[in-house]
Amino acid sequence: MIEECDYCGSQVICVSTKEFYGRDYGGHVWKCTGCDAYVGTHKGSKVPLGTLANKELRKLRNQAHALFDPYWRKGHMSRHNAYRKLSEFMNLPKSETHIGMFDEYKCRKVIDGFTEFMGKGEAQ
Ligand SMILES: [Zn+2]
């Protein structure tokens, strides 16, 4: 489902989490054969969670998730509403509002401004 690496153009292959991490998490990983970019899948699936990410982007996506997820995980609002807010903030259609698909610029935007945006928003 991913054929070519966005970073280096090398072939991308799908391996099990067991092969990749040395431990079976029940999913797969799409990894580049030429650089360290990779992306995981949902459990029991080979569908990638988003686009390939190199080390820097993985770090940024993790930061963005760590900032965003508590809004719905801790029950401040539904997951649906949290993603609606995020798509408003990002000015993106909901179909493209997935942190796993965000590039570095979009991740930085979440990290830099989302908390402030949520503070300004009306209570849900
Ligand atoms: Zn690559």
CSV table of C-alpha atoms and ligand atoms in Angstrom, one decimal:
chain,number,residue,atom,x,y,z
A,1,MET,CA,0.0,0.0,0.0
A,2,ILE,CA,3.0,2.2,0.3
A,3,GLU,CA,5.4,1.6,-2.6
A,4,GLU,CA,8.0,4.3,-2.4
A,5,CYS,CA,9.6,6.3,0.4
A,6,ASP,CA,8.7,10.0,0.4
A,7,TYR,CA,12.1,10.9,1.8
A,8,CYS,CA,14.6,8.9,-0.3
A,9,GLY,CA,12.5,7.2,-3.0
A,10,SER,CA,13.6,3.7,-2.0
A,11,GLN,CA,11.3,0.7,-1.9
A,12,VAL,CA,9.0,0.3,1.1
A,13,ILE,CA,8.2,-3.1,2.5
A,14,CYS,CA,5.6,-4.4,5.0
A,15,VAL,CA,6.9,-6.5,7.9
A,16,SER,CA,5.3,-7.8,11.0
A,17,THR,CA,5.8,-6.0,14.3
A,18,LYS,CA,7.6,-9.1,15.5
A,19,GLU,CA,10.2,-8.8,12.7
A,20,PHE,CA,10.4,-5.0,13.2
A,21,TYR,CA,10.4,-4.6,17.0
A,22,GLY,CA,11.4,-8.1,18.0
A,23,ARG,CA,8.1,-8.4,19.7
A,24,ASP,CA,4.6,-9.2,18.4
A,25,TYR,CA,2.2,-6.4,18.8
A,26,GLY,CA,-0.3,-7.9,16.4
A,27,GLY,CA,0.2,-5.4,13.6
A,28,HIS,CA,2.6,-4.5,10.8
A,29,VAL,CA,5.1,-1.9,10.0
A,30,TRP,CA,5.8,-0.3,6.6
A,31,LYS,CA,9.4,0.5,6.4
A,32,CYS,CA,11.8,2.0,3.9
A,33,THR,CA,14.6,-0.2,2.7
A,34,GLY,CA,16.8,2.9,2.2
A,35,CYS,CA,16.4,5.1,5.3
A,36,ASP,CA,14.9,4.9,8.8
A,37,ALA,CA,11.4,6.1,7.8
A,38,TYR,CA,8.5,3.9,8.8
A,39,VAL,CA,4.9,3.9,9.8
A,40,GLY,CA,2.8,1.3,11.8
A,41,THR,CA,-0.6,-0.2,11.2
A,42,HIS,CA,-3.6,-0.9,13.3
A,43,LYS,CA,-3.6,-4.3,15.0
A,44,GLY,CA,-4.4,-7.1,12.7
A,45,SER,CA,-4.2,-4.9,9.7
A,46,LYS,CA,-1.8,-3.9,7.0
A,47,VAL,CA,-3.3,-0.5,6.4
A,48,PRO,CA,-0.8,2.1,7.3
A,49,LEU,CA,-1.8,4.6,10.0
A,50,GLY,CA,-0.6,7.5,7.9
A,51,THR,CA,2.3,8.4,5.8
A,52,LEU,CA,5.9,7.3,6.3
A,53,ALA,CA,7.7,9.3,9.0
A,54,ASN,CA,11.4,9.8,9.6
A,55,LYS,CA,12.8,10.2,13.1
A,56,GLU,CA,12.1,13.9,13.4
A,57,LEU,CA,8.5,13.6,12.1
A,58,ARG,CA,7.8,10.6,14.4
A,59,LYS,CA,8.9,12.8,17.3
A,60,LEU,CA,6.7,15.6,16.2
A,61,ARG,CA,3.7,13.4,15.7
A,62,ASN,CA,4.2,11.9,19.1
A,63,GLN,CA,4.3,15.3,20.6
A,64,ALA,CA,1.2,16.4,18.8
A,65,HIS,CA,-0.7,13.3,19.9
A,66,ALA,CA,0.5,13.8,23.5
A,67,LEU,CA,-1.0,17.3,23.4
A,68,PHE,CA,-4.2,16.5,21.6
A,69,ASP,CA,-5.3,13.0,22.8
A,70,PRO,CA,-6.0,14.1,26.5
A,71,TYR,CA,-8.8,16.3,25.2
A,72,TRP,CA,-10.9,13.3,24.4
A,73,ARG,CA,-9.1,10.6,26.4
A,74,LYS,CA,-9.8,12.4,29.7
A,75,GLY,CA,-13.4,12.9,28.8
A,76,HIS,CA,-13.3,16.7,28.4
A,77,MET,CA,-15.1,16.2,25.1
A,78,SER,CA,-15.9,13.4,22.7
A,79,ARG,CA,-13.3,12.1,20.3
A,80,HIS,CA,-15.6,13.3,17.5
A,81,ASN,CA,-15.7,16.9,18.9
A,82,ALA,CA,-12.0,16.9,19.6
A,83,TYR,CA,-11.2,16.0,16.0
A,84,ARG,CA,-13.8,18.6,14.8
A,85,LYS,CA,-11.9,21.2,16.8
A,86,LEU,CA,-8.6,20.1,15.4
A,87,SER,CA,-9.9,20.2,11.8
A,88,GLU,CA,-11.2,23.8,12.5
A,89,PHE,CA,-7.9,24.8,13.9
A,90,MET,CA,-5.9,23.2,11.1
A,91,ASN,CA,-8.3,24.5,8.4
A,92,LEU,CA,-8.4,21.0,7.0
A,93,PRO,CA,-11.3,18.8,5.9
A,94,LYS,CA,-12.0,16.1,8.5
A,95,SER,CA,-10.8,13.4,6.2
A,96,GLU,CA,-7.4,14.9,6.3
A,97,THR,CA,-7.3,15.7,10.0
A,98,HIS,CA,-5.2,12.8,11.2
A,99,ILE,CA,-2.0,13.4,13.1
A,100,GLY,CA,-0.6,10.3,11.4
A,101,MET,CA,-0.9,12.1,8.1
A,102,PHE,CA,0.5,15.4,9.2
A,103,ASP,CA,3.8,16.6,8.0
A,104,GLU,CA,6.3,18.5,10.1
A,105,TYR,CA,4.7,21.9,9.5
A,106,LYS,CA,1.3,20.7,10.5
A,107,CYS,CA,2.6,18.9,13.6
A,108,ARG,CA,4.4,22.1,14.7
A,109,LYS,CA,1.2,24.0,14.2
A,110,VAL,CA,-0.6,21.7,16.6
A,111,ILE,CA,2.2,21.8,19.1
A,112,ASP,CA,2.5,25.5,19.0
A,113,GLY,CA,-1.0,26.7,18.9
A,114,PHE,CA,-3.7,24.1,19.6
A,115,THR,CA,-3.7,24.5,23.4
A,116,GLU,CA,-4.2,28.2,23.0
A,117,PHE,CA,-6.9,27.7,20.4
A,118,MET,CA,-8.8,25.3,22.7
A,119,GLY,CA,-8.6,27.8,25.5
A,120,LYS,CA,-10.3,30.4,23.4
A,121,GLY,CA,-13.0,28.1,22.1
A,122,GLU,CA,-16.4,28.0,23.6
A,123,ALA,CA,-17.1,25.3,26.2
A,124,GLN,CA,-18.5,22.1,24.7
B,1,ZN,ZN,13.5,6.2,2.7
